[in-house]
Backbone as numpy.savetxt, mean C-alpha at the origin, in Angstrom:
# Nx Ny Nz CAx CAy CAz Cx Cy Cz
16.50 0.74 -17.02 16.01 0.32 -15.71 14.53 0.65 -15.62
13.41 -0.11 -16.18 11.95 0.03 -16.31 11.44 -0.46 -14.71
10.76 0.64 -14.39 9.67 -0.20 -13.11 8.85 -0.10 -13.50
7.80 -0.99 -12.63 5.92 -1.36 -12.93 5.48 -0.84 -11.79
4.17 -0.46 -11.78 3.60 -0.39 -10.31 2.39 -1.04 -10.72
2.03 -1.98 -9.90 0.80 -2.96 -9.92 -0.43 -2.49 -8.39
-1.19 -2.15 -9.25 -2.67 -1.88 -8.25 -3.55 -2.70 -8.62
-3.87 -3.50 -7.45 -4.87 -4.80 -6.96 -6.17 -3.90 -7.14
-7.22 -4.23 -7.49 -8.82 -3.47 -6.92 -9.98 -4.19 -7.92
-10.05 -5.22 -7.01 -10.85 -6.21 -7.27 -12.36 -5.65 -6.40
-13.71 -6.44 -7.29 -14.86 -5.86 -6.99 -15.43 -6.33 -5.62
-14.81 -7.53 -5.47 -15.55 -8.40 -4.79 -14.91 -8.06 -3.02
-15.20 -8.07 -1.51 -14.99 -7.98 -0.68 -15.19 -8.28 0.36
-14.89 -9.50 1.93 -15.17 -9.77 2.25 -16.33 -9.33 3.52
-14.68 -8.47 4.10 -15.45 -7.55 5.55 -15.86 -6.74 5.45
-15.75 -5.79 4.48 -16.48 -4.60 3.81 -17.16 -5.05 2.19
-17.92 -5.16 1.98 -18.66 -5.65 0.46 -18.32 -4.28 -0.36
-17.70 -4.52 -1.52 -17.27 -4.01 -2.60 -16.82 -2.42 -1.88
-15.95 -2.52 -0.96 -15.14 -1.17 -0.54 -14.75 -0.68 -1.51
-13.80 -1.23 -2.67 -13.20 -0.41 -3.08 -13.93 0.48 -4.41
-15.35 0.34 -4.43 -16.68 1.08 -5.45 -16.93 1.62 -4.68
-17.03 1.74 -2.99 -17.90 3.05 -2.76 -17.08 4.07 -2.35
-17.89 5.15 -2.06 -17.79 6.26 -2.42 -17.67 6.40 -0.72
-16.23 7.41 -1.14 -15.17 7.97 0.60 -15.45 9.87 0.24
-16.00 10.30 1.31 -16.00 11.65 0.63 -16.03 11.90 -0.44
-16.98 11.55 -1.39 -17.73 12.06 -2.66 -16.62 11.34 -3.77
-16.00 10.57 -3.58 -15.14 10.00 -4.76 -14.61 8.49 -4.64
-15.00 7.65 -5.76 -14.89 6.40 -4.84 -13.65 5.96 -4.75
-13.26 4.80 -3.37 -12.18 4.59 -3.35 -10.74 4.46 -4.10
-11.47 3.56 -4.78 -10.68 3.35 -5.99 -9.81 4.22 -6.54
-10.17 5.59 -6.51 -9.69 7.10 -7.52 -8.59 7.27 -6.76
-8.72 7.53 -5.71 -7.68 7.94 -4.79 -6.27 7.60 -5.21
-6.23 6.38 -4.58 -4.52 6.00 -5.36 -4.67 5.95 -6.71
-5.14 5.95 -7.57 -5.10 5.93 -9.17 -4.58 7.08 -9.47
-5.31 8.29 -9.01 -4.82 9.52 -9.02 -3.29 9.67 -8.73
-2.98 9.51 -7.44 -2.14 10.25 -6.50 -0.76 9.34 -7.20
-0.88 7.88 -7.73 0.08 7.52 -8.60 0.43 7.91 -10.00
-0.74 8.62 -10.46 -0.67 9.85 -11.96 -0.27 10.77 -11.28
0.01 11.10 -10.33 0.21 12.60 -9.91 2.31 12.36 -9.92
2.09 11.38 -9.10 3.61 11.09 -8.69 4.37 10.73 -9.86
3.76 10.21 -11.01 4.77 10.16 -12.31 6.07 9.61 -12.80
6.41 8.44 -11.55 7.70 8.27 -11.50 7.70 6.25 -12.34
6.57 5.69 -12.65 6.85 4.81 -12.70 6.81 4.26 -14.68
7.77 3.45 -15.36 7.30 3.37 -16.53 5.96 2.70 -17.17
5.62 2.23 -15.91 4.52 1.63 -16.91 3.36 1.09 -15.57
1.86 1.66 -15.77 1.24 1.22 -14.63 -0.48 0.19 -14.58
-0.36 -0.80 -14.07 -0.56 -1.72 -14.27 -2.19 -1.87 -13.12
-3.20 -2.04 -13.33 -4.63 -2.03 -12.79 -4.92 -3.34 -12.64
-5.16 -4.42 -12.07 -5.86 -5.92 -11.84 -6.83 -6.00 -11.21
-8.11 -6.13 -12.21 -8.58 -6.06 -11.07 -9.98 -6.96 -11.87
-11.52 -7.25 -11.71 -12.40 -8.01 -11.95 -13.18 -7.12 -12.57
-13.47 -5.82 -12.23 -14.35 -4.97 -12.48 -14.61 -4.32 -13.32
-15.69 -4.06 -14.50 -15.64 -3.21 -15.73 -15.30 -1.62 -15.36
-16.59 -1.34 -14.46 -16.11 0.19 -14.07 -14.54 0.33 -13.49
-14.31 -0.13 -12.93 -12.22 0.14 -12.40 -11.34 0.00 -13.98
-11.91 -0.91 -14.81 -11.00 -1.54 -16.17 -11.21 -0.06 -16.80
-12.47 0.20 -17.02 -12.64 1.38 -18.03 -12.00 2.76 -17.46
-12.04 2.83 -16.07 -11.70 4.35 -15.70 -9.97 4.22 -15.67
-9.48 2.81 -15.05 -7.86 2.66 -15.37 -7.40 3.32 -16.75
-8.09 2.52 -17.64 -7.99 2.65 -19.30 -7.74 4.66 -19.57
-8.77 5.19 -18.61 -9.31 6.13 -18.74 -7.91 7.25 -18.65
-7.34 6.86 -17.33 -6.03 7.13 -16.73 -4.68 6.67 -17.52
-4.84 6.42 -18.67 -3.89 6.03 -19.45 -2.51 4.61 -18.86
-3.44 3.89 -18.04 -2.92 2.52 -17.10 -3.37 1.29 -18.16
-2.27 0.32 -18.11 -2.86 -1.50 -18.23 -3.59 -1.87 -17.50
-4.46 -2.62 -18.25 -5.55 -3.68 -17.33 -5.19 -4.93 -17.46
-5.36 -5.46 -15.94 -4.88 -7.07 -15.82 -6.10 -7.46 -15.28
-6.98 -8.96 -16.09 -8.16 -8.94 -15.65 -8.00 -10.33 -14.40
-8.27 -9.66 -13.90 -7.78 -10.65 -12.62 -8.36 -12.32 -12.66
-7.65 -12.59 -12.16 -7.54 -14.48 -12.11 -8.72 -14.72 -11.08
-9.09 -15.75 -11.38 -10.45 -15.81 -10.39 -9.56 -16.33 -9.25
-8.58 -17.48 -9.24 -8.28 -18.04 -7.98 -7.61 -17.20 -6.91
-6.88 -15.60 -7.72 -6.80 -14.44 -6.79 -7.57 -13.17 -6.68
-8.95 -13.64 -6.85 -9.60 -13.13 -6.82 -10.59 -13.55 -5.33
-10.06 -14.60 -4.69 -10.05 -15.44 -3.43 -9.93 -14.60 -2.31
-10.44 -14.80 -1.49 -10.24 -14.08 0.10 -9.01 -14.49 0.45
-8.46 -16.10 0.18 -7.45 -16.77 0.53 -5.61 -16.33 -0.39
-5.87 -15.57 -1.49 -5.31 -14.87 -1.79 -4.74 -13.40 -1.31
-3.23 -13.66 -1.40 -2.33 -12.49 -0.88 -1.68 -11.63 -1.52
-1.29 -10.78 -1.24 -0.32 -9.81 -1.70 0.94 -10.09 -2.65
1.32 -11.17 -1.78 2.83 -11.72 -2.10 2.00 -12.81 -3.65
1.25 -12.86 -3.17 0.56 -14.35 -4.57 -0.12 -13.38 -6.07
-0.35 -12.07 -5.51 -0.75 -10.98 -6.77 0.54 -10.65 -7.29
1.65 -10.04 -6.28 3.01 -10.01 -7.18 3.93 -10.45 -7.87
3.96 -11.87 -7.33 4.06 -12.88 -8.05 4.05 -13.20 -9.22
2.76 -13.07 -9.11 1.67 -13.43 -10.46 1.99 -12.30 -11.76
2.09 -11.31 -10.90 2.18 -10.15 -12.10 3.71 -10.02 -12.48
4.48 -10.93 -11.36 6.34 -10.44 -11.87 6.44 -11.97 -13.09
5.43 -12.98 -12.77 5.27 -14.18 -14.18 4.87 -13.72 -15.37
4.25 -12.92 -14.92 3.71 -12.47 -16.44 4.47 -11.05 -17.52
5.06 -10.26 -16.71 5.77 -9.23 -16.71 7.02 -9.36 -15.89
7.90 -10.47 -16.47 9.31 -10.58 -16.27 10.46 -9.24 -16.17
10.23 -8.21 -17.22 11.42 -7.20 -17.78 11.36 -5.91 -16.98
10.82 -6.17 -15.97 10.96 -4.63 -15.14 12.43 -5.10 -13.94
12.77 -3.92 -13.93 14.15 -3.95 -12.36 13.69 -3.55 -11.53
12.46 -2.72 -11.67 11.69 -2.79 -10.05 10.40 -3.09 -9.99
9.58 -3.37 -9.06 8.32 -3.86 -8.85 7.39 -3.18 -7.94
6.63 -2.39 -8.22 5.73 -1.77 -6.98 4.52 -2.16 -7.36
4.40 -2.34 -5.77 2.01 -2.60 -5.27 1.87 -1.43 -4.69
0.50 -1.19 -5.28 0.07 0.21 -4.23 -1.30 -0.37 -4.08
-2.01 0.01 -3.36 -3.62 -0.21 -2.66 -4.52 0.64 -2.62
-5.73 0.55 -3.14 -6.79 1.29 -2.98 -7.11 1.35 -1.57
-6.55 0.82 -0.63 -7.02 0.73 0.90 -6.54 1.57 1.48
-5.30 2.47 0.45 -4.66 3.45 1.14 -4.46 4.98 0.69
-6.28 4.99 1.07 -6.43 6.40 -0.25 -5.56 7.97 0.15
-5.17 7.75 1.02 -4.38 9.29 1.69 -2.47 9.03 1.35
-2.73 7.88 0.77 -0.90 8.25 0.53 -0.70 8.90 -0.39
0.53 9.91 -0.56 0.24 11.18 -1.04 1.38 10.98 -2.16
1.12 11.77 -3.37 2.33 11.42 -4.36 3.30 11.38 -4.08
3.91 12.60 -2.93 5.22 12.95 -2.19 6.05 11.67 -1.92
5.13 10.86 -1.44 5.53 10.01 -0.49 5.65 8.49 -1.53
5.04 8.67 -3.11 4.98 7.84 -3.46 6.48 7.92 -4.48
6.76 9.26 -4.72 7.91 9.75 -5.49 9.42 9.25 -4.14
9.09 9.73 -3.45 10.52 9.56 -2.22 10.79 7.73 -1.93
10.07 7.52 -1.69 9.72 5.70 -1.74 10.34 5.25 -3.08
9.47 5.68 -4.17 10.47 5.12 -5.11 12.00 5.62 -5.53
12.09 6.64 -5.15 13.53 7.17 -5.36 14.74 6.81 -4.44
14.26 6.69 -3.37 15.02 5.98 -2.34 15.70 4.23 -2.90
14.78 3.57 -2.95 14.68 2.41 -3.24 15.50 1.89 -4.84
15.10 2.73 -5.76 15.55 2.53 -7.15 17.17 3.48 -7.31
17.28 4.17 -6.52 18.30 4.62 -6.62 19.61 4.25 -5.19
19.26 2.97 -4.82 19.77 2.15 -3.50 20.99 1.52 -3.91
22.07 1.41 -3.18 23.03 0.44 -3.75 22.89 -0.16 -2.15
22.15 -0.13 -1.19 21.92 -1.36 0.02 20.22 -1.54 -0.08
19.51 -1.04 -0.39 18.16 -1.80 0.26 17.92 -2.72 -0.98
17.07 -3.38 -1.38 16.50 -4.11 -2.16 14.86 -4.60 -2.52
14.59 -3.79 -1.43 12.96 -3.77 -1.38 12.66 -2.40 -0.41
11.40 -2.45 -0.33 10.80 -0.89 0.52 9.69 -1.09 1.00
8.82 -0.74 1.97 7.49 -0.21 2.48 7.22 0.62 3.08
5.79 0.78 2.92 5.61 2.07 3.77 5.15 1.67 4.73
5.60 2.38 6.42 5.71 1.90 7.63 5.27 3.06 8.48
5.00 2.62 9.77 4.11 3.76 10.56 4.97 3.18 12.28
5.34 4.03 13.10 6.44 4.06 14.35 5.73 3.95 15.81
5.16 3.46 15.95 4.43 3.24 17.18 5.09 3.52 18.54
4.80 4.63 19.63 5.50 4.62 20.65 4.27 3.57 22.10
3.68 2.98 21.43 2.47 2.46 22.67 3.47 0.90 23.72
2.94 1.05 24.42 2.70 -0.17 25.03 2.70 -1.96 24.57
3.30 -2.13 23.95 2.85 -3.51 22.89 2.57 -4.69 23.32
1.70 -5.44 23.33 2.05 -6.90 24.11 1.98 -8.07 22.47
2.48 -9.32 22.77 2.50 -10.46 21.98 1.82 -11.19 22.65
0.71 -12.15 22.11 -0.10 -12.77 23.49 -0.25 -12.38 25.13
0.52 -13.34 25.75 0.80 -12.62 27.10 2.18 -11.84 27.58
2.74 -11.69 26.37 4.16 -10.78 26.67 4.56 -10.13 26.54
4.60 -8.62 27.28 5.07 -7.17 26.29 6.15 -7.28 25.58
6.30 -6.98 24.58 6.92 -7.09 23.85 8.31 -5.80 22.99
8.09 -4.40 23.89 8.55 -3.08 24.12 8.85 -2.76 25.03
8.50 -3.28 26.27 9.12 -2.72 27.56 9.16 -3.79 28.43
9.28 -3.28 29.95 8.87 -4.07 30.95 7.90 -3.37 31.98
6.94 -4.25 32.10 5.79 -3.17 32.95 6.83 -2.62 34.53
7.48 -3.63 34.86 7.82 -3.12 36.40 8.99 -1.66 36.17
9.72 -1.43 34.91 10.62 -0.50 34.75 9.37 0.17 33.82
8.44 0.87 33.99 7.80 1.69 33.18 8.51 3.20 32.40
8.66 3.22 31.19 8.85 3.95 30.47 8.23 4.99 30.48
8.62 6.67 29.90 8.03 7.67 29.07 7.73 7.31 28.11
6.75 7.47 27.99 5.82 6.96 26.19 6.97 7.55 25.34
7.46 8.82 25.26 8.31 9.33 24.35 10.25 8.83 24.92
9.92 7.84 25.39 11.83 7.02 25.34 10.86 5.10 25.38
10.31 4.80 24.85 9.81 3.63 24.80 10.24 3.11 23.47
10.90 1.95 23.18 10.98 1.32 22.32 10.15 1.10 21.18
10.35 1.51 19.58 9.15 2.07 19.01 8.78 0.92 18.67
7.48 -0.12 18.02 7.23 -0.89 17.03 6.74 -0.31 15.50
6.93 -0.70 15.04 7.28 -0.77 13.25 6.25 -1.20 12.71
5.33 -0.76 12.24 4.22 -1.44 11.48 3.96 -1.08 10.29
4.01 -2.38 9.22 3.50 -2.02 7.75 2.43 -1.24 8.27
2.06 -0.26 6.79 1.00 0.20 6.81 0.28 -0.58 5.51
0.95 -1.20 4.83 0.04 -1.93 3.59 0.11 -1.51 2.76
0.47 -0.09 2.64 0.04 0.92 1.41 0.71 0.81 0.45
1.91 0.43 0.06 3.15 0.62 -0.57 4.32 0.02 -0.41
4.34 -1.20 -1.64 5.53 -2.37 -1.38 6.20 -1.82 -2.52
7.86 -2.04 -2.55 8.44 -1.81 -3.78 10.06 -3.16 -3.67
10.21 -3.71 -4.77 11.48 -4.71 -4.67 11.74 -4.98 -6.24
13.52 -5.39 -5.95 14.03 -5.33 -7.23 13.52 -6.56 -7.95
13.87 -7.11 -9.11 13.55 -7.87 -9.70 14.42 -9.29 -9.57
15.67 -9.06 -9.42 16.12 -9.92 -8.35 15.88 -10.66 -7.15
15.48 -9.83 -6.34 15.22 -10.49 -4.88 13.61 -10.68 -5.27
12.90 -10.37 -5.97 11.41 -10.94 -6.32 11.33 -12.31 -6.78
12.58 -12.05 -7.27 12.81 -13.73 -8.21 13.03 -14.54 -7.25
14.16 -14.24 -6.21 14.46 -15.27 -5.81 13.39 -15.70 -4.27
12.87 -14.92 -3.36 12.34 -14.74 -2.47 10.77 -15.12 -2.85
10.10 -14.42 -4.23 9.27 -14.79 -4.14 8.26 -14.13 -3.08
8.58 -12.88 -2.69 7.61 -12.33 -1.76 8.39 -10.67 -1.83
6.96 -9.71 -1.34 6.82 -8.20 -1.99 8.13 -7.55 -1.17
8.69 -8.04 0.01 9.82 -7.58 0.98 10.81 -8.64 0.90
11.66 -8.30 0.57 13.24 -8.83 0.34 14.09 -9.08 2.08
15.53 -9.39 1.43 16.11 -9.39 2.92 16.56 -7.74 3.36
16.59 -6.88 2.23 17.25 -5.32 3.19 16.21 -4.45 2.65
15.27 -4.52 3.41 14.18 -3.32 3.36 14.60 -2.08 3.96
14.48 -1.49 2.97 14.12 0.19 3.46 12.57 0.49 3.84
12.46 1.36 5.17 11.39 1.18 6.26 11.05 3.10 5.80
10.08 3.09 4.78 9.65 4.75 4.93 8.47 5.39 5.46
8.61 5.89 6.73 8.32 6.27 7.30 6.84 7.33 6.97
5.77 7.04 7.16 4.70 7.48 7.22 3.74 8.41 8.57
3.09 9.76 8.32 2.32 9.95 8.85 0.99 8.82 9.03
0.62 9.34 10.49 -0.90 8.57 10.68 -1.85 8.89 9.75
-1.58 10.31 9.20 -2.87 10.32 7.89 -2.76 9.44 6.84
-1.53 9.25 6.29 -1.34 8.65 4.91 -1.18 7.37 5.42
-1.36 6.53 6.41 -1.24 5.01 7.18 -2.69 4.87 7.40
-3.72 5.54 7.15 -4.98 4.80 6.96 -4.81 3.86 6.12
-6.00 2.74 6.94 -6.17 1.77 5.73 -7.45 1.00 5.67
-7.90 0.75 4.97 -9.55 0.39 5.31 -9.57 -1.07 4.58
-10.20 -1.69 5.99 -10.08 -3.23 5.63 -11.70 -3.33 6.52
-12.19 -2.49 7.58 -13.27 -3.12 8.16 -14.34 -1.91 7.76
-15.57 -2.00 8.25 -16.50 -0.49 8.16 -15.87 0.26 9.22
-15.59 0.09 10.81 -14.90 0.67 11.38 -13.90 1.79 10.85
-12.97 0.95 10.08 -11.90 1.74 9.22 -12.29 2.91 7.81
-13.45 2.51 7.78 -14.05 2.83 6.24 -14.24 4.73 6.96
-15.53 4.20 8.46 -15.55 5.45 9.34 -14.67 6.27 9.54
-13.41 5.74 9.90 -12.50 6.69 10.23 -11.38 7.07 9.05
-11.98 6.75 8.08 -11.09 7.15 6.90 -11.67 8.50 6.34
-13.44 8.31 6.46 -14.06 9.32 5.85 -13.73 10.50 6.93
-13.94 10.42 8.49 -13.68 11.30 9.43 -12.40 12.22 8.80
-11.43 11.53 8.99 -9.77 11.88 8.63 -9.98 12.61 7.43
-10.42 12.28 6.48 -10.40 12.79 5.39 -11.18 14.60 5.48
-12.09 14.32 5.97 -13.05 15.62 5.94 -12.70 16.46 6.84
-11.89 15.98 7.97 -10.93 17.40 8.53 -9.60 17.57 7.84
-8.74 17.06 7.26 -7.45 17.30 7.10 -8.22 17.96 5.55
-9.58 17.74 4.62 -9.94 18.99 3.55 -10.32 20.25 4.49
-10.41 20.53 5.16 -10.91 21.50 6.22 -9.78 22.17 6.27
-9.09 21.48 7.34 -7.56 22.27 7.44 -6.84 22.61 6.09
-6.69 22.02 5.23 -6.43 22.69 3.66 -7.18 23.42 3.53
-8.03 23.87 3.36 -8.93 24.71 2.97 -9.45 26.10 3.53
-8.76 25.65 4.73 -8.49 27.16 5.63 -7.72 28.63 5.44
């Protein structure tokens, strides 16, 4: 029973220009999950795609495959579900399939070991992500979508919403085949802190990744 874990980290970037090269608290993005998936140790074989010489050589470096990425997903218009894809065509023989993200430099091996163990050792889920529990207020266009404003809730008995955090897709090789996308029909939903649910897609986010980061080394370090 072989799994892959496939990490996207392409040079090129739209809303942030080449995020995943610079440098988040003294180490560039990129390292983060490279690391913290050498740390976690659970997968047979781990897999880098990406455009960039410096990411190819330091993957290499980390004892990872390099997949030199396709220019047409190398596209803004290119997704998640169209990188896994791509990499379950080319690498047919695995029974499980994991993406992890440089966008999600605080997910922690812990969390990358329990995720996969949950999931690979499942006789009901068939896929996994990592997810973050929202107790707020929610609306859908013009319609809340968690409560009702006139019966107002305690924030803590409010109907939670569920939000990917992005960080961490995992599915069998089966339901990849047939679905064709990184979440199957019986996902297992693992549950994430707000630290390790950063994710940096804007400079906004980039800000508050470095913030987060430089107190929670603080509080370690105490």
């Amino acid at each position: 029973m072989k799994t892959a874990c496939f990490i996207p980290i392409k040079a090129n970037s739209e809303r942030v220009p080449g995020k995943n090269l610079r440098e988040l608290n003294g180490k560039k993005l990129y390292q983060y999950i490279c690391e913290h998936v050498k740390e976690a140790d659970v997968f047979d074989d781990v897999y880098v795609d990406t455009n960039s010489e410096e990411v190819a050589s330091y993957a290499k470096s980390m004892g990872f495959y390099v997949i030199e990425r396709k220019p047409e997903l190398a596209l803004n218009t290119a997704n998640g579900n169209d990188l896994l894809v791509s990499h379950f065509l080319q690498y047919p023989d695995y029974a499980f399939y994991f993406q992890l993200f440089a966008t999600a430099p605080y997910m922690q091996p812990k969390t990358i070991r329990d995720c996969y163990q949950r999931l690979t050792a499942s006789q009901e889920y068939d896929s996994c992500f990592t997810a973050l529990e929202n107790n707020g207020f929610y609306w859908f266009g013009n319609t809340p979508v968690n409560y009702r404003p006139e019966i107002l809730p305690r924030s803590q008995d409010i109907t939670a919403v569920v939000e990917e955090t992005t960080g961490m897709y995992g599915i069998s090789h089966d339901s990849l085949e047939k679905y064709r996308c990184r979440i199957g029909r019986k996902p297992y939903m693992h549950f994430v802190s707000k630290f390790e649910a950063v994710d940096i897609n804007t400079e906004e986010d980039f800000c508050v990744a470095e913030f987060v980061g430089k107190y929670i080394f603080q509080i370690d370090n105490k």
